[in-house]
Coordinates of C-alpha atoms in Angstrom, one line a residue:
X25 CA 0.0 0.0 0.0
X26 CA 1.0 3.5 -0.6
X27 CA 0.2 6.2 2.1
X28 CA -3.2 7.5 -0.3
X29 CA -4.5 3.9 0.5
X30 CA -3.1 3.3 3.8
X31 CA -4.9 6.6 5.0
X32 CA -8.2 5.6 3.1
X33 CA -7.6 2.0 4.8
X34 CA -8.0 3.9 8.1
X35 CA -10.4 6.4 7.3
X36 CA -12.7 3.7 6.0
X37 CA -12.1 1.5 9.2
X38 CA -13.4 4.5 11.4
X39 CA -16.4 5.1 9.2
X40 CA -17.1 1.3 9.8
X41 CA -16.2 1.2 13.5
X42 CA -18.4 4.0 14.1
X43 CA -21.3 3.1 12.1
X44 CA -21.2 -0.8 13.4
X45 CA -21.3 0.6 17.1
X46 CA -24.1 4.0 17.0
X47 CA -26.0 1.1 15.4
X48 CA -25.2 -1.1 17.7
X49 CA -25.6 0.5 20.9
X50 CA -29.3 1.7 19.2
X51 CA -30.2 -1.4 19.2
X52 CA -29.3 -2.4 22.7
X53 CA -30.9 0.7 23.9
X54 CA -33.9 -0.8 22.0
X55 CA -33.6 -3.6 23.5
X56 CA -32.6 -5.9 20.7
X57 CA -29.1 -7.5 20.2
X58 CA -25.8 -5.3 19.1
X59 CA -25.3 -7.5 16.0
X60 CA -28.8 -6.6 14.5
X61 CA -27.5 -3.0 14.3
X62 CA -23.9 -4.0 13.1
X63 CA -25.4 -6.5 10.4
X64 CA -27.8 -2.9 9.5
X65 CA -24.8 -1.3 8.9
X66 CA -22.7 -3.4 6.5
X67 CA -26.1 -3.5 4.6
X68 CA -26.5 0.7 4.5
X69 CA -22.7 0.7 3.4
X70 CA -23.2 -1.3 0.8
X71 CA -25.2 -0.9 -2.5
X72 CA -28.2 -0.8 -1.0
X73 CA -28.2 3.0 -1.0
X74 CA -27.5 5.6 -3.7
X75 CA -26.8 2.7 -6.5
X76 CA -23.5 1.4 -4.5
X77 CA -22.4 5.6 -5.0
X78 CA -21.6 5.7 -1.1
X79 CA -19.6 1.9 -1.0
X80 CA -17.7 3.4 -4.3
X81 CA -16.7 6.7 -2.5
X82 CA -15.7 5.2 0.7
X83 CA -14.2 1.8 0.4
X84 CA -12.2 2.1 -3.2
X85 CA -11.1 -0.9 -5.3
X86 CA -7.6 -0.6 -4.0
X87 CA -8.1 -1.1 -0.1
X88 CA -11.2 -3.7 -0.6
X89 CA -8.2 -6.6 -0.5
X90 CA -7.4 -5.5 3.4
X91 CA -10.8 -5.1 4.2
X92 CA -11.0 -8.8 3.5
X93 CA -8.3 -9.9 5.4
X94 CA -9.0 -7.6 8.2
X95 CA -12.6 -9.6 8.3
X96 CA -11.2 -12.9 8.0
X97 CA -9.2 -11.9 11.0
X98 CA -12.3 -11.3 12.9
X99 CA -14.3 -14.1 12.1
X100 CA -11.1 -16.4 12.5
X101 CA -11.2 -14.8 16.3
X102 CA -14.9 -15.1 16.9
X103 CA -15.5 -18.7 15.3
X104 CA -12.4 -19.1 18.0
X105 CA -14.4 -17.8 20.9
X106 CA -17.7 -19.9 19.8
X107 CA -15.8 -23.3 20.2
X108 CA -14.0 -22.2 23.2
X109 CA -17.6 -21.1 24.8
X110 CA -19.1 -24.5 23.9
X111 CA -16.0 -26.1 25.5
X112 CA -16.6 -24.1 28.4
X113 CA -19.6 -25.4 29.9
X114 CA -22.6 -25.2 27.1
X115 CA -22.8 -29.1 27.3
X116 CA -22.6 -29.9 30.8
X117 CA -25.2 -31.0 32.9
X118 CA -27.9 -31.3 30.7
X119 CA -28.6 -34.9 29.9
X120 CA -30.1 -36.5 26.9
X121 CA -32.6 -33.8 26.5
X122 CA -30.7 -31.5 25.6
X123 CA -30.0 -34.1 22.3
X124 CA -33.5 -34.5 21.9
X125 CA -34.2 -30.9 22.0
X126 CA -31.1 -30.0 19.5
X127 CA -32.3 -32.8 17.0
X128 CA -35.4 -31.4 16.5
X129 CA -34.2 -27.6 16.4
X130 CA -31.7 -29.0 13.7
X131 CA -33.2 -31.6 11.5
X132 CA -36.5 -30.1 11.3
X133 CA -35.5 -26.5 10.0
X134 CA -33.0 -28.6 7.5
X135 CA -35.7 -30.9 5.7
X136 CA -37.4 -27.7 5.6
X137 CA -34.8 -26.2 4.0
X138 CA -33.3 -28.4 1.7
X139 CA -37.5 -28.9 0.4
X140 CA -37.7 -24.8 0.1
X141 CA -34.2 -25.1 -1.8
X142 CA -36.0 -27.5 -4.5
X143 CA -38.0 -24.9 -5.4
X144 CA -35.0 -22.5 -5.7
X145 CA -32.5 -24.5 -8.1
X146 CA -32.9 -22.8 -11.0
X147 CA -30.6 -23.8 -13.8
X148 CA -28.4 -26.2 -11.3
X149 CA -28.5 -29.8 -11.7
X150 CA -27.1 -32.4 -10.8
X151 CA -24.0 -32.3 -7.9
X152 CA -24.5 -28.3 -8.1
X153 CA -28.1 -29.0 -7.1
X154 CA -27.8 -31.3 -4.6
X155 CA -25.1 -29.4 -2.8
X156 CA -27.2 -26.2 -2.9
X157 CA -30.4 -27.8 -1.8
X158 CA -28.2 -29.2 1.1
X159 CA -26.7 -25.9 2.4
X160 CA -29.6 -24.3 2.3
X161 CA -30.6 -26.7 4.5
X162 CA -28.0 -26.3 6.6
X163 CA -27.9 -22.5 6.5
X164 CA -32.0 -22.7 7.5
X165 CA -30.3 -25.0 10.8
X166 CA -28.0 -22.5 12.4
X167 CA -28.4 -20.9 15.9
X168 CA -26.5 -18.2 17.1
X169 CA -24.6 -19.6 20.2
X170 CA -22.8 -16.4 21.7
X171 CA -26.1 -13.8 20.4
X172 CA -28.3 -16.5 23.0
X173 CA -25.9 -16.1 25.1
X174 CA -26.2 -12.3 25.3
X175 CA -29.9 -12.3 25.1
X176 CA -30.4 -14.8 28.3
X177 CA -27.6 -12.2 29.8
X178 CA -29.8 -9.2 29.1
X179 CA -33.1 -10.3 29.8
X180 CA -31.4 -12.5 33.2
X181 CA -32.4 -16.0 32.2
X182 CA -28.9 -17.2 31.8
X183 CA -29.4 -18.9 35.5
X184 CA -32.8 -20.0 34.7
X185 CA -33.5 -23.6 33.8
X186 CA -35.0 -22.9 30.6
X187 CA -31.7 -20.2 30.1
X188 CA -29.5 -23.3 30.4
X189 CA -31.5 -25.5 28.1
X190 CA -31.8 -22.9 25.6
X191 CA -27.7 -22.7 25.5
X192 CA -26.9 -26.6 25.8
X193 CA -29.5 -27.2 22.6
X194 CA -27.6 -24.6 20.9
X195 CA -24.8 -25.9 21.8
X196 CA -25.2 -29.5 20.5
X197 CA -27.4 -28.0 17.6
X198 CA -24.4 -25.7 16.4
X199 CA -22.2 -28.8 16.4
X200 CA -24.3 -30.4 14.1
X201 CA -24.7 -28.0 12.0
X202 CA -20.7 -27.0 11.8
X203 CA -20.0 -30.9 11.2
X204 CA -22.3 -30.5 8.0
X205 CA -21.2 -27.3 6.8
X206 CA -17.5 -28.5 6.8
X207 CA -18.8 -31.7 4.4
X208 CA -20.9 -30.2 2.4
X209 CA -17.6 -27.9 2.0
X210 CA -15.3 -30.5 1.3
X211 CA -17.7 -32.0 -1.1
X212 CA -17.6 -28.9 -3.1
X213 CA -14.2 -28.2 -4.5
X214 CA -15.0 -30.6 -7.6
X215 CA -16.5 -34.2 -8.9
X216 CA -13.9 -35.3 -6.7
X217 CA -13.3 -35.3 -2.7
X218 CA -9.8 -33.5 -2.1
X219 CA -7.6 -36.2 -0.5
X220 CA -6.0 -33.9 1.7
X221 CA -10.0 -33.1 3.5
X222 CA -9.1 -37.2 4.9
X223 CA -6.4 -35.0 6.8
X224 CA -9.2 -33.6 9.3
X225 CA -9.7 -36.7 11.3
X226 CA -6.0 -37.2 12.2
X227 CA -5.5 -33.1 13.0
X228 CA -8.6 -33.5 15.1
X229 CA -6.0 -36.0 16.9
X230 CA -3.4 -33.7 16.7
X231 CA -5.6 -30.7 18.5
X232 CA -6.8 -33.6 21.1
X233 CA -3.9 -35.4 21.8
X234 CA -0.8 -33.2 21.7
X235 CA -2.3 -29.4 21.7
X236 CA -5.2 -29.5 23.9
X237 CA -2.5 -31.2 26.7
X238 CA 0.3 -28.7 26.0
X239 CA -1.9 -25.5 26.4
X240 CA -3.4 -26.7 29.3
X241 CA 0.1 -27.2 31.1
X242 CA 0.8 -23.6 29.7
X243 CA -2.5 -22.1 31.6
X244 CA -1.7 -24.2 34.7
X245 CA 2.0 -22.8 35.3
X246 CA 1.7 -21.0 38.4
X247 CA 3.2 -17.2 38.4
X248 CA 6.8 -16.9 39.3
X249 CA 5.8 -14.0 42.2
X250 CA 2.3 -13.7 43.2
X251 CA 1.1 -10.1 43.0
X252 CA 3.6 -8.8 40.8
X253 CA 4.0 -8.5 36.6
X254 CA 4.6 -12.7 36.7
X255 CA 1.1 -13.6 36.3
X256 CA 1.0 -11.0 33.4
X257 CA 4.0 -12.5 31.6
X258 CA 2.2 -16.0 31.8
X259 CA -0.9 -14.7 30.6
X260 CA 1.3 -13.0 27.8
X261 CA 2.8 -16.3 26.9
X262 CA -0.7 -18.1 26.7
X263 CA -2.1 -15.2 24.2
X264 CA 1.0 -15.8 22.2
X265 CA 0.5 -19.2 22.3
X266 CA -3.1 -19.0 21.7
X267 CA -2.5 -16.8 19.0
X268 CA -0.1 -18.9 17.3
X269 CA -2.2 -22.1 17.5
X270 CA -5.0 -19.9 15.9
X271 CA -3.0 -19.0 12.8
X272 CA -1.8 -22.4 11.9
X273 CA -4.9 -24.0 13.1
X274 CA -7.1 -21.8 10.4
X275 CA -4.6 -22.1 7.7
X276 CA -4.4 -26.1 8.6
X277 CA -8.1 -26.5 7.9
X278 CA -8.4 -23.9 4.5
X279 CA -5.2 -26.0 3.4
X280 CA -7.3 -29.1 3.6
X281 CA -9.9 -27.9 1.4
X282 CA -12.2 -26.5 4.1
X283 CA -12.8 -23.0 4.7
X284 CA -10.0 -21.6 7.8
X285 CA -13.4 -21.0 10.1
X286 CA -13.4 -24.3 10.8
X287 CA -9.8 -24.4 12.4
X288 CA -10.4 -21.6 14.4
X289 CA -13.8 -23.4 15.9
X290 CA -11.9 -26.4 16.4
X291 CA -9.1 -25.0 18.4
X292 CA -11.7 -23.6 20.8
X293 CA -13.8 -26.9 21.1
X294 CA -10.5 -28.5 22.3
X295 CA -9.6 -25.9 24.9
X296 CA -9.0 -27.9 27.5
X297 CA -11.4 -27.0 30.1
X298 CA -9.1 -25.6 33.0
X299 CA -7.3 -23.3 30.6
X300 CA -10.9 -21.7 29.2
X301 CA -11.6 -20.5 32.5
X302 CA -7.8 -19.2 32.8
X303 CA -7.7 -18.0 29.7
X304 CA -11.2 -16.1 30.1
X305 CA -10.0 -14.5 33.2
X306 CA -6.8 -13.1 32.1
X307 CA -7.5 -12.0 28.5
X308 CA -10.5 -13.0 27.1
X309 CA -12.1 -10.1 27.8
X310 CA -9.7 -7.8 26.0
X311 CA -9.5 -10.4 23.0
X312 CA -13.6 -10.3 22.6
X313 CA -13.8 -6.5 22.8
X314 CA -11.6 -6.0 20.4
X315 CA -12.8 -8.3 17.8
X316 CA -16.4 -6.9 18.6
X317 CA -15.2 -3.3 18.0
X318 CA -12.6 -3.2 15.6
X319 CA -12.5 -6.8 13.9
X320 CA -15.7 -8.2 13.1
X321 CA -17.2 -4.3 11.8
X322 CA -15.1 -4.7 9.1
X323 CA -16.6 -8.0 8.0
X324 CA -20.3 -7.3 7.9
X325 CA -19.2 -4.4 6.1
X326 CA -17.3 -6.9 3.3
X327 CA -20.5 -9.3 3.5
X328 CA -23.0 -5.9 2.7
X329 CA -20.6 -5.5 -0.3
X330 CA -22.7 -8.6 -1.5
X331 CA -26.1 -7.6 -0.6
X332 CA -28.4 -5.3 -2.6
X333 CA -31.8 -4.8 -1.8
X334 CA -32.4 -1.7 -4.2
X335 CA -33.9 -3.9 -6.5
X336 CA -36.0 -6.0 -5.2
X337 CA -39.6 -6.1 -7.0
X338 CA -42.6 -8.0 -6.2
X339 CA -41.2 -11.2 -6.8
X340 CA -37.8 -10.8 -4.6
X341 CA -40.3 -10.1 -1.4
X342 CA -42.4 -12.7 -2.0
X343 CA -39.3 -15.5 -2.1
X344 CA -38.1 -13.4 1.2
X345 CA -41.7 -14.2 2.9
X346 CA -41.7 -17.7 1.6
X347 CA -37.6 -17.8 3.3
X348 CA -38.9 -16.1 6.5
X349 CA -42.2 -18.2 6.7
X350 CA -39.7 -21.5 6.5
X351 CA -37.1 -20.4 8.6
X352 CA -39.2 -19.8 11.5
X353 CA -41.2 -21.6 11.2
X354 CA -38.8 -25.2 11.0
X355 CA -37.1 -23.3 14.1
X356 CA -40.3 -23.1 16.1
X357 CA -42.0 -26.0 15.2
X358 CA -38.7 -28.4 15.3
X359 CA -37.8 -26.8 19.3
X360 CA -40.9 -26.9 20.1
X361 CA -42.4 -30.6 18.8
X362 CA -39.4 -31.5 20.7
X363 CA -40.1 -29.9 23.8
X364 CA -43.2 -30.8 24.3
X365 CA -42.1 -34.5 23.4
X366 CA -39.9 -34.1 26.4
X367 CA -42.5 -33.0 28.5
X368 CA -41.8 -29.4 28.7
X369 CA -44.7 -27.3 29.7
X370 CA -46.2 -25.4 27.0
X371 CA -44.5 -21.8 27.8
X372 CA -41.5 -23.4 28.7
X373 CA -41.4 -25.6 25.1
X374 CA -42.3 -22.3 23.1
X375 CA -39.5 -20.2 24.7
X376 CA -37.1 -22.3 24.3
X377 CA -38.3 -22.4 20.5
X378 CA -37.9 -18.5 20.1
X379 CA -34.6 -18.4 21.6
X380 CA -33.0 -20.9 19.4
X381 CA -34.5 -19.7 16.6
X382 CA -31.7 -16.8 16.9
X383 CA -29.5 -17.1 14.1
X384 CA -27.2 -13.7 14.3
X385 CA -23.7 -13.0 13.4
X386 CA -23.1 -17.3 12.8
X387 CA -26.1 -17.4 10.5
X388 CA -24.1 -14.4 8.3
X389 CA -20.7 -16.7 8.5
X390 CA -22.5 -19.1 6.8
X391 CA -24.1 -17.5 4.6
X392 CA -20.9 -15.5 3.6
X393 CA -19.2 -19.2 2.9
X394 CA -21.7 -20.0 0.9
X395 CA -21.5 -17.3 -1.2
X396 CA -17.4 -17.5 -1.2
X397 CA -17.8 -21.2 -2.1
X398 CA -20.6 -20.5 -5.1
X399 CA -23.6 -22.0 -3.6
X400 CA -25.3 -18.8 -3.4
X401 CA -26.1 -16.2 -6.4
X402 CA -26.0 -12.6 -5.1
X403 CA -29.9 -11.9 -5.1
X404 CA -30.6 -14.9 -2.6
X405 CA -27.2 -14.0 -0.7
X406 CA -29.2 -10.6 0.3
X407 CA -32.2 -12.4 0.8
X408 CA -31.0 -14.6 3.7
X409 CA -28.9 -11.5 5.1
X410 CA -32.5 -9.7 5.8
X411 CA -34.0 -13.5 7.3
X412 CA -30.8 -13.8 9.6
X413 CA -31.4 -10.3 10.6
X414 CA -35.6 -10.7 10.9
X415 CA -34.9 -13.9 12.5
X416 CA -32.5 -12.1 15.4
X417 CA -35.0 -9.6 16.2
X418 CA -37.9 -12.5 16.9
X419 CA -37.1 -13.6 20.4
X420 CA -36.5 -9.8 21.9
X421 CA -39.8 -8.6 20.4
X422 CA -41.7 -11.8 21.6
X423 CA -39.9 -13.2 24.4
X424 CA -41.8 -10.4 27.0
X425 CA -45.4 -11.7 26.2
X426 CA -44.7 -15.5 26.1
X427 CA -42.0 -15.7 29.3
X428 CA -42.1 -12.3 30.9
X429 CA -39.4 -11.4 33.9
X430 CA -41.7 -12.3 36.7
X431 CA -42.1 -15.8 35.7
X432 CA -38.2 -15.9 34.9
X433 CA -37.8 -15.1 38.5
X434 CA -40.2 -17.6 40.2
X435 CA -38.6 -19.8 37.8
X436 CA -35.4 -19.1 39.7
X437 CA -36.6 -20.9 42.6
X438 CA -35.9 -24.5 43.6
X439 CA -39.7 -25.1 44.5
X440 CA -41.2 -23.2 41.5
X441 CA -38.8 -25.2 39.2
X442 CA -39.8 -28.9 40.2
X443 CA -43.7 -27.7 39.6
X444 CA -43.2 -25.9 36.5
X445 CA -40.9 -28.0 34.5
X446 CA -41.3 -31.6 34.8
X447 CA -38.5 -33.3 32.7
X448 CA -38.1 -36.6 32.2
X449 CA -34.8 -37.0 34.6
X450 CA -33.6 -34.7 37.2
X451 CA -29.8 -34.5 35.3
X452 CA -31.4 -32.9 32.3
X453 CA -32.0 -29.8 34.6
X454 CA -29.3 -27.2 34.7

């Protein structure tokens, strides 16, 4: 880069940073999640407005290429801090209902897909068709694990029963889901499987066996000098470590034919448990603030490059209500069936359905892979954008009528818990 482009670089990663958090911080002041505002944002930079005048004028040809990398960064980071959250407790405790409950939250929404998707192929056919009917599927499947997260925080159900319910079926669910994406990935680099993709189970090993066991001996030294700048240094030397294991892990997986998202996710699922906790206390919260504020901005700025809603005519809204009408309603019906199969009470079963029908900032990583891999044309790229977003906003508007705070907090106690939610076995109770 020259210095023109290195001071549009920065000039157009303030007017992204900016954007991503006014619109943000509206949104939690509206009482709706951060990323709905952020996702807004890459969408009102993009072509949406002015015939793609603004995008031209702000983010130039030349400094597009950083952009991307810059967002790769972030989702690299994030995908990271997804597997290290499920690896730090999402799974625990809850039994086999929390299997039942993420099987129907999964499998339904994807037969729903993949049937909406045969509708949708077009001029594809054969492989290209059955790989696209599948990742729609699949992209219809997602829940967004960290955005539940934050909207059990905010509305404090994240030490309710059904709070901890919500986040173990998400948990399993997201698995799942990942676990297919990265086939259906692999499956699409030609007529042929890449031999190197039969490299994943033995890293998987390799991030079991020898680097979940070395980083967890890293987190455990103890600090030379308690109370002075020891413990720093250690926690310095983690980061580092962390950091390197990040890198090669994301370019380990991409090498293999799978997209580097994957690599990231892994290395957190295999955090050993001891060292999450460390790790989370010493620098996590610096790593995920960052990434929130300067790193991920940048990427739903790169995926609203892609979507373009200036256009759309009668048509385009009626295949986004047809989208939206599936997507909820596999979510809901799938969670819910399920619940109630499991003996959940009625409002109980349908809350659980609205929460993990959140689909976020994971369901726009998807989407954006999709796109990147050639599964998705540009006009139903922007379509799905607006579902993830719609999709997001669900559970804060509804949540208040169908489990408002005051049952939340009777909820909360031991007596009103064994009347209200009778599960089938006491361990599937958080």
């Amino acid at each position: 880069m020259d210095g023109g482009t290195v001071v549009a670089f920065l000039l157009a990663l303030v007017v992204i940073v900016v954007v991503a958090r006014l619109l943000g911080l509206l949104c939690r002041r509206l009482g709706q999640p951060e990323v709905i505002g952020e996702i807004a944002g890459g969408i009102l930079l993009g072509p949406t407005l002015f015939h793609g005048a603004l995008t031209r004028e702000l983010f130039p040809a030349d400094i597009r290429p950083a952009l991307t990398a810059l967002s790769t960064v972030g989702i690299c980071v994030f995908m990271f801090l997804v597997g290290l959250h499920l690896a730090d407790g999402g799974l625990r405790g809850q039994g086999r209902i929390a299997v039942v409950l993420s099987l129907g939250s999964t499998v339904v929404p994807f037969v729903a897909g993949t049937v909406l998707a045969i509708g949708l192929v077009g001029d594809r056919s054969g492989r290209s068709a059955i790989l696209f009917c599948l990742y729609v599927g699949i992209a219809m499947s997602i829940t967004a694990f960290p955005v539940l997260a934050r909207i059990l925080t905010d509305r404090d159900l994240i030490d309710t029963p059904i709070g901890g319910l919500a986040l173990a079926t998400a948990a399993v669910g997201d698995v799942l889901a990942w676990s297919m994406l990265a086939v259906l990935v692999a499956f699409s680099h030609g007529d042929t499987l890449p031999w190197r993709v039969l490299l994943v189970l033995p890293f998987v090993g390799l991030l079991t066996g020898v680097v979940r066991p070395l980083l967890a001996k890293l987190a455990a030294r103890p600090p030379a000098v308690r109370g002075t700048g020891a413990r720093a240094i250690v926690g310095g030397g983690l980061l580092v470590a962390i950091a390197a294991a990040l890198a090669l892990s994301s370019y380990a997986t991409a090498w293999m034919g799978l997209h580097n998202i994957f690599g990231a996710f892994l290395l957190g699922a295999v955090m050993p448990r001891e060292g999450a906790v460390a790790l989370r206390a010493r620098v996590l919260p610096w790593v995920e603030r960052i990434d929130r504020i300067v790193l991920l901005p940048p990427f739903f700025v790169v995926a609203g490059f892609s979507v373009d809603l200036s256009g759309m005519d009668g048509r385009a809204f009626g295949l986004l209500l047809v989208i939206l009408l599936v997507a909820n309603c596999g979510k809901l019906f799938g969670a819910f069936g399920a619940a109630r199969l499991s003996r959940m009470p009625v409002r109980h079963s349908a809350t659980l359905a609205l929460l993990v029908n959140t689909r976020g900032l994971t369901e726009l990583i998807v989407l954006a892979v999709g796109l990147q891999i050639g599964l998705l044309d540009q006009r139903l790229y922007s379509l799905m954008v607006v579902m993830a977003v719609v999709t997001t906003l669900t559970p804060g508007l509804l949540l208040p009528f169908v489990y408002p705070r005051w049952r939340a907090r009777r909820d909360r106690e031991p007596r009103a818990v064994a009347e209200s939610a009778p599960l089938p076995n006491k361990e599937s109770m958080p």
